[in-house]
PDB file of C-alpha atoms in Angstrom:
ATOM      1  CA  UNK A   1       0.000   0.000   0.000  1.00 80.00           C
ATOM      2  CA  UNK A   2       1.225   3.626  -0.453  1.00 93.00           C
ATOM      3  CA  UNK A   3      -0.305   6.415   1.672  1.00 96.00           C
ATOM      4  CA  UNK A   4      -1.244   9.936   0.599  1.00 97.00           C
ATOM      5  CA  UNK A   5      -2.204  13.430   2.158  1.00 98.00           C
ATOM      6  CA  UNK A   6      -2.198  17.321   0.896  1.00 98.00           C
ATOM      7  CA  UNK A   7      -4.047  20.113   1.307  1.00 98.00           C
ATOM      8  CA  UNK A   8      -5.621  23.043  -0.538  1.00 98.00           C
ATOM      9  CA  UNK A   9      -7.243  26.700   0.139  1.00 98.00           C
ATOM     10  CA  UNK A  10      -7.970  28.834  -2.787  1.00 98.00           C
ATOM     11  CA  UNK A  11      -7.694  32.089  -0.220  1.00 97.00           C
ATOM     12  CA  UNK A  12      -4.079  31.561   0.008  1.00 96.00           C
ATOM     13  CA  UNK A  13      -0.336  31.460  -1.578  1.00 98.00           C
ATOM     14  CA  UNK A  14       1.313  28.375  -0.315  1.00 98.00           C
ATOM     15  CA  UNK A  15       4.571  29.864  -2.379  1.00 97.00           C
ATOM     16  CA  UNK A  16       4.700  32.978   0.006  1.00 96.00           C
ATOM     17  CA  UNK A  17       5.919  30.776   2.820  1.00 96.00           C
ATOM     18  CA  UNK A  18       7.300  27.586   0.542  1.00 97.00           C
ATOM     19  CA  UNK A  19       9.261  26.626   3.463  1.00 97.00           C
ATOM     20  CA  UNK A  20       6.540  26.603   6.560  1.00 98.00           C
ATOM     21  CA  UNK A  21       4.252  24.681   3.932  1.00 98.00           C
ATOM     22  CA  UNK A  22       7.013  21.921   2.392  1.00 97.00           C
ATOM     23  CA  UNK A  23       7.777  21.235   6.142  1.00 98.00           C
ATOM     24  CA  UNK A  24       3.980  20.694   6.667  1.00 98.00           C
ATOM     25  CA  UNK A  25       3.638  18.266   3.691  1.00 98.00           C
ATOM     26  CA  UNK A  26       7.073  16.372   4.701  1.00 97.00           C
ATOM     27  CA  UNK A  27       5.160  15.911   8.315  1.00 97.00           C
ATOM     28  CA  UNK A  28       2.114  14.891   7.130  1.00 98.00           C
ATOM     29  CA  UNK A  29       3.567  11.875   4.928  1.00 97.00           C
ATOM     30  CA  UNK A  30       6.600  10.856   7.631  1.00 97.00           C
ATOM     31  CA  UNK A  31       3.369  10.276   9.914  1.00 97.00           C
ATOM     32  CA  UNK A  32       2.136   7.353   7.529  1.00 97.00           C
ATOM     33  CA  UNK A  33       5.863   6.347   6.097  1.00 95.00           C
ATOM     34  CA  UNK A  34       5.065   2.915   7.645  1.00 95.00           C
ATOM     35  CA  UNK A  35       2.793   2.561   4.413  1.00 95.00           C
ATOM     36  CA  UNK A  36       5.537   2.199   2.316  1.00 90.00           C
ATOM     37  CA  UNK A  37       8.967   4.168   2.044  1.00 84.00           C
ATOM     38  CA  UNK A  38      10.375   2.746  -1.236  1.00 86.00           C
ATOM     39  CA  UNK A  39       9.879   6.290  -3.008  1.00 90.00           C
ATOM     40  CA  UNK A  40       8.430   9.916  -1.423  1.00 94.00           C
ATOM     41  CA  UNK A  41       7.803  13.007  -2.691  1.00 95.00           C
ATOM     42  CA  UNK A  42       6.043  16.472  -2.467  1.00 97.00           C
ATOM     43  CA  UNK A  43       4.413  18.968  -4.740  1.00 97.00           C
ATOM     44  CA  UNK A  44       3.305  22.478  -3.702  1.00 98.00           C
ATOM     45  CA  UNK A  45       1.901  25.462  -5.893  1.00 97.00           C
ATOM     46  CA  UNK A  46       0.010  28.187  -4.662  1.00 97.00           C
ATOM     47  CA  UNK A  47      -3.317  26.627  -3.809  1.00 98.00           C
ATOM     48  CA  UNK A  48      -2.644  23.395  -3.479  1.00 98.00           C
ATOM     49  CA  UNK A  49      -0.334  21.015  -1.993  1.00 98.00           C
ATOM     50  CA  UNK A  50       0.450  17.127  -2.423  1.00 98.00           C
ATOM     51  CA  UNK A  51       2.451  14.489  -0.833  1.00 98.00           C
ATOM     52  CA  UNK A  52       3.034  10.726  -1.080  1.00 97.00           C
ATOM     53  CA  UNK A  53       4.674   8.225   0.401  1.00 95.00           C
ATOM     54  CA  UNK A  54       5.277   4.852  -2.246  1.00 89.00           C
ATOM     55  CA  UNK A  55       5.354   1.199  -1.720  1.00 85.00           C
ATOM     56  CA  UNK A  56       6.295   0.204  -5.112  1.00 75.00           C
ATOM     57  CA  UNK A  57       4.777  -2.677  -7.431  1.00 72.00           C
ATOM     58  CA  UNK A  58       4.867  -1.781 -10.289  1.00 71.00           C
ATOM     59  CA  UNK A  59       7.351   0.117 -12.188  1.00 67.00           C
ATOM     60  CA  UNK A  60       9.832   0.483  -9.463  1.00 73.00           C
ATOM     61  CA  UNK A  61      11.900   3.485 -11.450  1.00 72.00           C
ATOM     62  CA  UNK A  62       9.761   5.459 -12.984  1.00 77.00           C
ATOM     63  CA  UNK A  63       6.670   5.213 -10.894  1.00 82.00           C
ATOM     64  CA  UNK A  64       7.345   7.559  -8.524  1.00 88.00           C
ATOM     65  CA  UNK A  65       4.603  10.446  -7.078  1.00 93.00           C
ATOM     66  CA  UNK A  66       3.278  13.221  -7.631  1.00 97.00           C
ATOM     67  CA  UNK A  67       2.973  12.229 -10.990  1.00 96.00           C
ATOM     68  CA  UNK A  68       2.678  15.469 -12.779  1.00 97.00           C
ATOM     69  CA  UNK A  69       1.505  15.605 -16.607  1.00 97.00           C
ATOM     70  CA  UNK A  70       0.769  19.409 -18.302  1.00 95.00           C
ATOM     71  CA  UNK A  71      -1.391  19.026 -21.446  1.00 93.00           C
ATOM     72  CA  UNK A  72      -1.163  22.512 -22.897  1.00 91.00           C
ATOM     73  CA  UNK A  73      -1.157  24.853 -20.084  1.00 92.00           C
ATOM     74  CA  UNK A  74      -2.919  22.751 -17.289  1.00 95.00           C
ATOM     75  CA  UNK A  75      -0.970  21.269 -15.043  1.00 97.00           C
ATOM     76  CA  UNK A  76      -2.653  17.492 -14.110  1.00 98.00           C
ATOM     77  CA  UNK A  77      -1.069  15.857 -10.766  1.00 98.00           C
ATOM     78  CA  UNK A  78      -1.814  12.937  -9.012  1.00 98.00           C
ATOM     79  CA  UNK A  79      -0.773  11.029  -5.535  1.00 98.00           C
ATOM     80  CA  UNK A  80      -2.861   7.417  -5.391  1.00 96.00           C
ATOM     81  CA  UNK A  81      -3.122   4.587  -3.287  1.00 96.00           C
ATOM     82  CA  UNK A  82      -4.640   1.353  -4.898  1.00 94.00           C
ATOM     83  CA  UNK A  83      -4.108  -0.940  -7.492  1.00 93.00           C
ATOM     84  CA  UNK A  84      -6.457  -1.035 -10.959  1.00 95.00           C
ATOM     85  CA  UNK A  85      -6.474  -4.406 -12.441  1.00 93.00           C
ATOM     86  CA  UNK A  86      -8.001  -3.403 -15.986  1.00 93.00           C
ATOM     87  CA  UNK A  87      -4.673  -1.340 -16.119  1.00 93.00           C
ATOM     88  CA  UNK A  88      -3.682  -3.577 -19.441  1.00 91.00           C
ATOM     89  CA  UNK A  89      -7.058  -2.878 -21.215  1.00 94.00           C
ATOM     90  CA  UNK A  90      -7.252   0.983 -20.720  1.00 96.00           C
ATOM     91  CA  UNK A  91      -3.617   1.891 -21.621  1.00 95.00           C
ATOM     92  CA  UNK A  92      -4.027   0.590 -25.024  1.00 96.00           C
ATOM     93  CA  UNK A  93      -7.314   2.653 -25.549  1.00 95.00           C
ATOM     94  CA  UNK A  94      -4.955   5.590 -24.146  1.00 97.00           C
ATOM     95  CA  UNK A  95      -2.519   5.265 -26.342  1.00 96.00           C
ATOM     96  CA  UNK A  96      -4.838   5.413 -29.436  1.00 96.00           C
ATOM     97  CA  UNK A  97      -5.838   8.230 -28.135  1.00 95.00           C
ATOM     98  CA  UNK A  98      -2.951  10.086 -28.898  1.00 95.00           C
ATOM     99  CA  UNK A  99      -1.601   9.638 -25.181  1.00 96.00           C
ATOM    100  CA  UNK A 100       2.111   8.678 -24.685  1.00 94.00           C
ATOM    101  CA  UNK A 101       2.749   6.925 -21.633  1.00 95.00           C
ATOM    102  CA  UNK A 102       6.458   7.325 -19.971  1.00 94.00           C
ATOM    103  CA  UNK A 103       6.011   4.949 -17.342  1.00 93.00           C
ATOM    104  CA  UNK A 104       4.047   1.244 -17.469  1.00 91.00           C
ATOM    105  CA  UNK A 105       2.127   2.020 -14.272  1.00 92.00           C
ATOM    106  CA  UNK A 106      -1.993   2.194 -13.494  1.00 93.00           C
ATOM    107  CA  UNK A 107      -1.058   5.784 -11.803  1.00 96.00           C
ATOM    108  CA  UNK A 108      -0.236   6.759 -15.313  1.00 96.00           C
ATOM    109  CA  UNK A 109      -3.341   5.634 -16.812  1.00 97.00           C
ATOM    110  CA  UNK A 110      -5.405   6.946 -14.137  1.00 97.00           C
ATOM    111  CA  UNK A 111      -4.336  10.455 -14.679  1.00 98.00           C
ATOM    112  CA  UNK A 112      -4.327  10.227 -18.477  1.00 98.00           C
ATOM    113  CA  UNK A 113      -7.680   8.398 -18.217  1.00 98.00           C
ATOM    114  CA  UNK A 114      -9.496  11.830 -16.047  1.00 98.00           C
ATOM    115  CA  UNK A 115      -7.873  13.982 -18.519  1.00 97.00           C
ATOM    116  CA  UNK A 116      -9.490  12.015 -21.749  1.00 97.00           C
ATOM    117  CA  UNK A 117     -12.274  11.358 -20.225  1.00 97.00           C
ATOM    118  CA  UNK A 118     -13.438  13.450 -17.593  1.00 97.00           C
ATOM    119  CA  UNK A 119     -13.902  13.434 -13.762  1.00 97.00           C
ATOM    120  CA  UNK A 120     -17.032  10.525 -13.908  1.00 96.00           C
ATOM    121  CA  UNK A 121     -14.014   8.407 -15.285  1.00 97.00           C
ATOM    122  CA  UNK A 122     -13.685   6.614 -12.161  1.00 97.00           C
ATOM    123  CA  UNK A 123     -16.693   4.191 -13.879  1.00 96.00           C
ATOM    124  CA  UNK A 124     -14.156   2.752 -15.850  1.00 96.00           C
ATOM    125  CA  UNK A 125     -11.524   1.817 -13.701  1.00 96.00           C
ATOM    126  CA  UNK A 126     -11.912  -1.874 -11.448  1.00 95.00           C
ATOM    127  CA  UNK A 127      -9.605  -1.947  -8.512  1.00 94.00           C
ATOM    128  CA  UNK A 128      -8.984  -0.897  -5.300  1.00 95.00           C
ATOM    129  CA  UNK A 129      -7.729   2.880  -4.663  1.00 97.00           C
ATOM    130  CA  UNK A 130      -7.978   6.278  -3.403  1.00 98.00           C
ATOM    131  CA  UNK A 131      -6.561   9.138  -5.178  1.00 98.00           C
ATOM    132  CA  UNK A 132      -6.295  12.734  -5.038  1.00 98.00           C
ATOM    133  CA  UNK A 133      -6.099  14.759  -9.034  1.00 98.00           C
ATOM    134  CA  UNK A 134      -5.525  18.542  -9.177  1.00 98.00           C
ATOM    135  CA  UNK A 135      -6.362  19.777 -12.068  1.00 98.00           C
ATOM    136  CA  UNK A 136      -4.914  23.037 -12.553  1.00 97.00           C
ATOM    137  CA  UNK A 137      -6.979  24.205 -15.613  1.00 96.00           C
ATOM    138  CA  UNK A 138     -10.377  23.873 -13.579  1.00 97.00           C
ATOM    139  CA  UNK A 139      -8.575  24.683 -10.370  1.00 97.00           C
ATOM    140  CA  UNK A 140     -10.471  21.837  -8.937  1.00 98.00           C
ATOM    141  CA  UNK A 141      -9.544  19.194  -6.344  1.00 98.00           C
ATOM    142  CA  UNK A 142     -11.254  15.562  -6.970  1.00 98.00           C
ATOM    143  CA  UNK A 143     -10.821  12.880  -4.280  1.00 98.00           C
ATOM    144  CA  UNK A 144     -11.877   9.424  -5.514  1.00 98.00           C
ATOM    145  CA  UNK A 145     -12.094   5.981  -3.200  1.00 98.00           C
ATOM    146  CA  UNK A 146     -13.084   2.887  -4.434  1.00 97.00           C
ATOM    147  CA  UNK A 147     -16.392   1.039  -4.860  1.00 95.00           C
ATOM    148  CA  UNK A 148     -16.311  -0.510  -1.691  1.00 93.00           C
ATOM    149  CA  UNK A 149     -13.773   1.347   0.506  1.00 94.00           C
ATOM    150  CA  UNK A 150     -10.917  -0.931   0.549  1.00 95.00           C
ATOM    151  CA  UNK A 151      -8.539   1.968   0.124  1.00 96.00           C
ATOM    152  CA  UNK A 152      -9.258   4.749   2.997  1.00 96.00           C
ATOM    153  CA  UNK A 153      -8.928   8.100   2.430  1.00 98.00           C
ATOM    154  CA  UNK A 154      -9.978  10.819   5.067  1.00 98.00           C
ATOM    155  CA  UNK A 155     -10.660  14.649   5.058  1.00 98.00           C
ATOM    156  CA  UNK A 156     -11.493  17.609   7.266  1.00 98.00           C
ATOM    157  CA  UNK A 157     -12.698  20.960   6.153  1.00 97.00           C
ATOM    158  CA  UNK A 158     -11.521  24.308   8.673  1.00 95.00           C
ATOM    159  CA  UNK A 159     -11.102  28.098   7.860  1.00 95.00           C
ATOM    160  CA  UNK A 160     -11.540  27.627   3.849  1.00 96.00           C
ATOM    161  CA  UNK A 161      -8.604  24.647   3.748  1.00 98.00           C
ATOM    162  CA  UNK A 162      -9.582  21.092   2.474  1.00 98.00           C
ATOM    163  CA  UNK A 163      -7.194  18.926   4.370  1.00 98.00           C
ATOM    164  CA  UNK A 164      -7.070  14.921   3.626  1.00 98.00           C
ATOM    165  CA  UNK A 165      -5.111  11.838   3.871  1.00 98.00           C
ATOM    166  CA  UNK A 166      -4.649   7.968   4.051  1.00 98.00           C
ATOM    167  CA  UNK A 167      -5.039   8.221   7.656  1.00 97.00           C
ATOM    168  CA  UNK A 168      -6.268  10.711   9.759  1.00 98.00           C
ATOM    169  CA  UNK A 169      -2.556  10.990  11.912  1.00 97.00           C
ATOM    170  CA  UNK A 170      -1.692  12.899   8.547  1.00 98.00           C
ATOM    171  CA  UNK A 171      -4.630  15.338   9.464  1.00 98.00           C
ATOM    172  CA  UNK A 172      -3.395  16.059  12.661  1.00 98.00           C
ATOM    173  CA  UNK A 173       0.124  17.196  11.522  1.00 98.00           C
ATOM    174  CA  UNK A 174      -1.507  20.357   9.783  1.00 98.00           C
ATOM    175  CA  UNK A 175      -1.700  23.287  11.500  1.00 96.00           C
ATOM    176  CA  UNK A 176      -4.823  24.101  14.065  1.00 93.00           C
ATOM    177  CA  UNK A 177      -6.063  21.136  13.456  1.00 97.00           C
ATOM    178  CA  UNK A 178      -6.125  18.867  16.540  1.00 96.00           C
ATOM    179  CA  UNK A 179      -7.910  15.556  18.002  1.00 96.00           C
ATOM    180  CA  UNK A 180     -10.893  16.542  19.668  1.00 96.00           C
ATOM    181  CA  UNK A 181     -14.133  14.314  20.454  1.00 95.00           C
ATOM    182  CA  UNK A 182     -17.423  15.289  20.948  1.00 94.00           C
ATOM    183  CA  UNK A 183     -20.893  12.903  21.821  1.00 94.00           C
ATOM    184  CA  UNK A 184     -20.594  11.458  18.710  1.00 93.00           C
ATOM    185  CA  UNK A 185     -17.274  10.213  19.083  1.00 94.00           C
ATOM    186  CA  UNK A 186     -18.451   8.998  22.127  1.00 92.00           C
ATOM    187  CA  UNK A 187     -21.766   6.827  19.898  1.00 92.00           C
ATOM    188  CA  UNK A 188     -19.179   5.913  17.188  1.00 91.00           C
ATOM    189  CA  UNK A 189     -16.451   4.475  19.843  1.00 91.00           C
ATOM    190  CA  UNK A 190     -18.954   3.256  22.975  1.00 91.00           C
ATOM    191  CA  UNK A 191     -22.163   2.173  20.388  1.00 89.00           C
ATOM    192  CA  UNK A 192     -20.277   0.833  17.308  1.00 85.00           C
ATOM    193  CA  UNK A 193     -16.745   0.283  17.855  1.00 81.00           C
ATOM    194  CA  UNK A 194     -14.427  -1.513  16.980  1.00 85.00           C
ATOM    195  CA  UNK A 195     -16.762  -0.498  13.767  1.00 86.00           C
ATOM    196  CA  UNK A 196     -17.792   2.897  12.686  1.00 89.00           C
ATOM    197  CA  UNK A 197     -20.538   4.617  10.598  1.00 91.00           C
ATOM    198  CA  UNK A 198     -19.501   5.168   6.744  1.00 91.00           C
ATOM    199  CA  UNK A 199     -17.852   8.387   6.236  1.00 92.00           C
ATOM    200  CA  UNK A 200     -17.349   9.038   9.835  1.00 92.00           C
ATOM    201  CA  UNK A 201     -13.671   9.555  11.272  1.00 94.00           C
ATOM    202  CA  UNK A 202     -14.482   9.395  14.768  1.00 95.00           C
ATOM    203  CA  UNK A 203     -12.568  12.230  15.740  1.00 96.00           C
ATOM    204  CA  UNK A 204     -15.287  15.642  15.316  1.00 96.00           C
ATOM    205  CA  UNK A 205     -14.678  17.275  12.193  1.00 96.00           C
ATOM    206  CA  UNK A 206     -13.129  14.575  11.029  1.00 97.00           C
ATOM    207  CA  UNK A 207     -14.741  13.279   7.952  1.00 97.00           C
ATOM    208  CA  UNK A 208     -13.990   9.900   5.406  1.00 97.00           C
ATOM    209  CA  UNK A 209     -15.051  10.085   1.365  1.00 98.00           C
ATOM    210  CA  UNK A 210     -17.271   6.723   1.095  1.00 97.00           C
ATOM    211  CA  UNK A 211     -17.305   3.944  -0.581  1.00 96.00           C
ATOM    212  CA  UNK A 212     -18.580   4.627  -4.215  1.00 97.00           C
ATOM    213  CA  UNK A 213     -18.253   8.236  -3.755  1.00 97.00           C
ATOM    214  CA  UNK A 214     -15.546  10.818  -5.197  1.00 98.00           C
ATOM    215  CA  UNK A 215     -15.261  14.664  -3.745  1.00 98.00           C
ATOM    216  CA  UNK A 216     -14.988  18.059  -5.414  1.00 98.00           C
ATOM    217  CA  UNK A 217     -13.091  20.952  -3.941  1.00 98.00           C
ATOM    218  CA  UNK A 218     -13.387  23.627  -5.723  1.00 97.00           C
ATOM    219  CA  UNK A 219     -14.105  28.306  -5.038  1.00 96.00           C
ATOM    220  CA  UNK A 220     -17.732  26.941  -4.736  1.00 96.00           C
ATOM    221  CA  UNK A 221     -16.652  24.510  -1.667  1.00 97.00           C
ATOM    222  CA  UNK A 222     -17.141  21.032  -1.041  1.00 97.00           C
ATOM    223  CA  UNK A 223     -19.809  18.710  -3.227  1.00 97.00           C
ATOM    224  CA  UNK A 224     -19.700  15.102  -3.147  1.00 97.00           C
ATOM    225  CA  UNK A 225     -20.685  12.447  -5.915  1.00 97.00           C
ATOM    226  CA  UNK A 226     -22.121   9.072  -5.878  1.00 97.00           C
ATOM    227  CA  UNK A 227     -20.864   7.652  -8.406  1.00 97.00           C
ATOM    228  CA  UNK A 228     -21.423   3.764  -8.121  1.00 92.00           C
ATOM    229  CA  UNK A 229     -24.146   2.158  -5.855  1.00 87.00           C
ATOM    230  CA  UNK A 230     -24.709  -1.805  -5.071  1.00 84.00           C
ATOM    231  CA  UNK A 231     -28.141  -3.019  -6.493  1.00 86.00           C
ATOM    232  CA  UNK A 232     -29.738  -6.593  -6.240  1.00 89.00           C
ATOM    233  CA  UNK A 233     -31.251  -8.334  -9.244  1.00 91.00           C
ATOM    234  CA  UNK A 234     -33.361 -11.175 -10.166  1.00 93.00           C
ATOM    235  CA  UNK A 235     -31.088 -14.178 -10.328  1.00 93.00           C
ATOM    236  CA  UNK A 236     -31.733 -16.111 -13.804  1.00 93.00           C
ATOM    237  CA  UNK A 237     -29.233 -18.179 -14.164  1.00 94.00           C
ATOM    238  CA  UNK A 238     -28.890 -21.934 -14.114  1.00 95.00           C
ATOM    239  CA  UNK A 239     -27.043 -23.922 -11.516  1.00 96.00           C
ATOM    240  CA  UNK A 240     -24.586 -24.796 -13.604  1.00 95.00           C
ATOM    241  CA  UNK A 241     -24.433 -21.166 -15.549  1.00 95.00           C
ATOM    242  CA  UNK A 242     -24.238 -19.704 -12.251  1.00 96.00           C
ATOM    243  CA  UNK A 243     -20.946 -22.685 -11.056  1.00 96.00           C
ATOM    244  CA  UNK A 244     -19.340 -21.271 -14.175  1.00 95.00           C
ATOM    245  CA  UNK A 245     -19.893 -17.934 -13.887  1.00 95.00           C
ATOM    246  CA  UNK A 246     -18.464 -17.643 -10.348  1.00 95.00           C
ATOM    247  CA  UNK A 247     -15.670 -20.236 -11.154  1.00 96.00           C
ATOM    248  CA  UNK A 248     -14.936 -17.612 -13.940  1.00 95.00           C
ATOM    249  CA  UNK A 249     -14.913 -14.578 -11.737  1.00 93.00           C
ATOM    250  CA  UNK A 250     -12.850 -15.993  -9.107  1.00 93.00           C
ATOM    251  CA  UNK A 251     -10.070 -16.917 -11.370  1.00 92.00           C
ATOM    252  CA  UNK A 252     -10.223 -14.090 -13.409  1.00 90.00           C
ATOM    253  CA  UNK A 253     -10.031 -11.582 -10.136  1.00 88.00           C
ATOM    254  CA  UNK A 254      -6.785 -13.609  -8.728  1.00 86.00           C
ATOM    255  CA  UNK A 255      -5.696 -13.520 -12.166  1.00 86.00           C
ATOM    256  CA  UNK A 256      -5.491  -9.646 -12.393  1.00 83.00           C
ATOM    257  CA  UNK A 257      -4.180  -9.408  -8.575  1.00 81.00           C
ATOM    258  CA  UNK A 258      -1.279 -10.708  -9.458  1.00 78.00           C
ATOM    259  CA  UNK A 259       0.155  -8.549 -11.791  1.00 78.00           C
ATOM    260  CA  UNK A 260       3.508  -7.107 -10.202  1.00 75.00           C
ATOM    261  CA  UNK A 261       7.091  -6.021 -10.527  1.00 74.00           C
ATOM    262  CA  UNK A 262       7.823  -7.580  -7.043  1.00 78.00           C
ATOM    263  CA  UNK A 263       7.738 -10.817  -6.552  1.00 80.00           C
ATOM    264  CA  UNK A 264       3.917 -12.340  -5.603  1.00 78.00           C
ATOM    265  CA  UNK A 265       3.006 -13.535  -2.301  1.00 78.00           C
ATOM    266  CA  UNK A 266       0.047 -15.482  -0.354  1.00 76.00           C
ATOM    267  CA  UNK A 267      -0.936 -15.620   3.221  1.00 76.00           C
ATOM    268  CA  UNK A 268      -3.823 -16.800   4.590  1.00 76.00           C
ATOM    269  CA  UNK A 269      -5.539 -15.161   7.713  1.00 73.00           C
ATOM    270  CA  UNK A 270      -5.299 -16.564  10.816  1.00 68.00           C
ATOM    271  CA  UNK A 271      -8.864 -14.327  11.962  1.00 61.00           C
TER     272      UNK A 271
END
């Protein structure tokens, strides 16, 4: 897993005080280092700032983050955490395109893929991730997490500044923001734990993008879209369609998981 964090207020220069703010976004990604530490880096313009922290897989070289692509005078940059296991099938489509790809990983084709075809891309992509794009041109700040929510990604909105990251620790490192609980914490800790409501970080004011759900931070604020929701259907399929057709699924889903530059691995859980 990698782990990502940033931040981003359209009221103010980042650049005036490039130092104070680099420190911030070194802070905020040594607090989840233990996510990976194969590669880090930072990215900071003047209303926005990005930082990651990589464990590599694929593409150990050239993979590295923020990956930062400018297509005419936008500037496009991404930090991600996930994997996308149709990778192989939408880098070809890319490429015809017109796209040219410098690197042979799925952040790559994730950031090429919201540039080609817009921010409701995420419908195309099956994996498990969450992912931060700036896109300069729009000055907009999208924050995608999977279909399910394997991939956490958490966020917390104070005086005009969007603040987010893989885990809420990174929240904590930016300025005035601190821990505090109030009688929800209390419902969410006492009522639910060790589980919590979706979306909910505990912690008040601390808040989680869901499952199925990407967020838009843009002048106009904060506006969240659902973007994929689970639905039940009549099952219509024979017994023996339906042996083959989950015999087919299974195979093919390992079969995409284990697509790496690292050696593979299997464990089973002990739980």
């Amino acid at each position: 897993m990698c782990g990502i964090a940033g931040f981003c207020n359209y009221r103010i220069d980042y650049t005036q005080h490039k130092g104070f703010w680099s420190d911030t976004l070194i802070n905020m990604r040594k607090s989840i280092a233990h996510r990976g530490s194969d590669n880090v880096g930072e990215f900071l313009r003047k209303h926005i700032g990005l930082c990651h922290t990589r464990l590599s897989i694929r593409d150990l070289c050239l993979g590295g983050q923020p990956m930062v692509r400018n297509i005419g005078s936008a500037e496009y940059v991404i930090v991600y955490n996930g994997e996308i296991y149709n990778t192989d099938e939408l880098m070809p489509e890319l490429k015809k395109a017109g796209y040219s790809f410098e690197t042979t990983t799925d952040t790559e084709v994730i950031l090429y893929a919201y540039i080609h075809y817009g921010i409701d891309f995420v419908n195309k992509l099956n994996g498990i991730f969450a992912f931060a794009i700036w896109d300069s041109g729009l000055e907009r700040l999208t924050l995608y997490r999977d279909r399910v929510g394997v991939k956490p990604l958490f966020y917390t909105i104070k005086d005009n500044t969007i603040v987010f990251g893989s885990e809420i620790k990174a929240l904590f490192c930016f300025p005035r923001i601190k821990p505090e609980i109030d009688i929800n914490s209390y419902r969410e800790i006492f009522g639910l734990g060790p589980a919590r409501t979706s979306g909910n970080g505990v912690f008040y004011g601390i808040n989680e993008v869901k499952p199925g759900e990407y967020a838009v931070y843009s002048k106009k604020g904060l506006n969240t879209v659902r973007y994929r929701d689970l639905e039940s259907q009549v099952h219509t399929d024979s017994y023996q369609q339906t042996v083959e057709k989950v015999s087919f699924l299974v195979q093919d889903a390992i079969r995409r998981q284990m697509v790496s530059d690292v050696p593979v691995c299997s464990f089973l859980s002990g739980g």
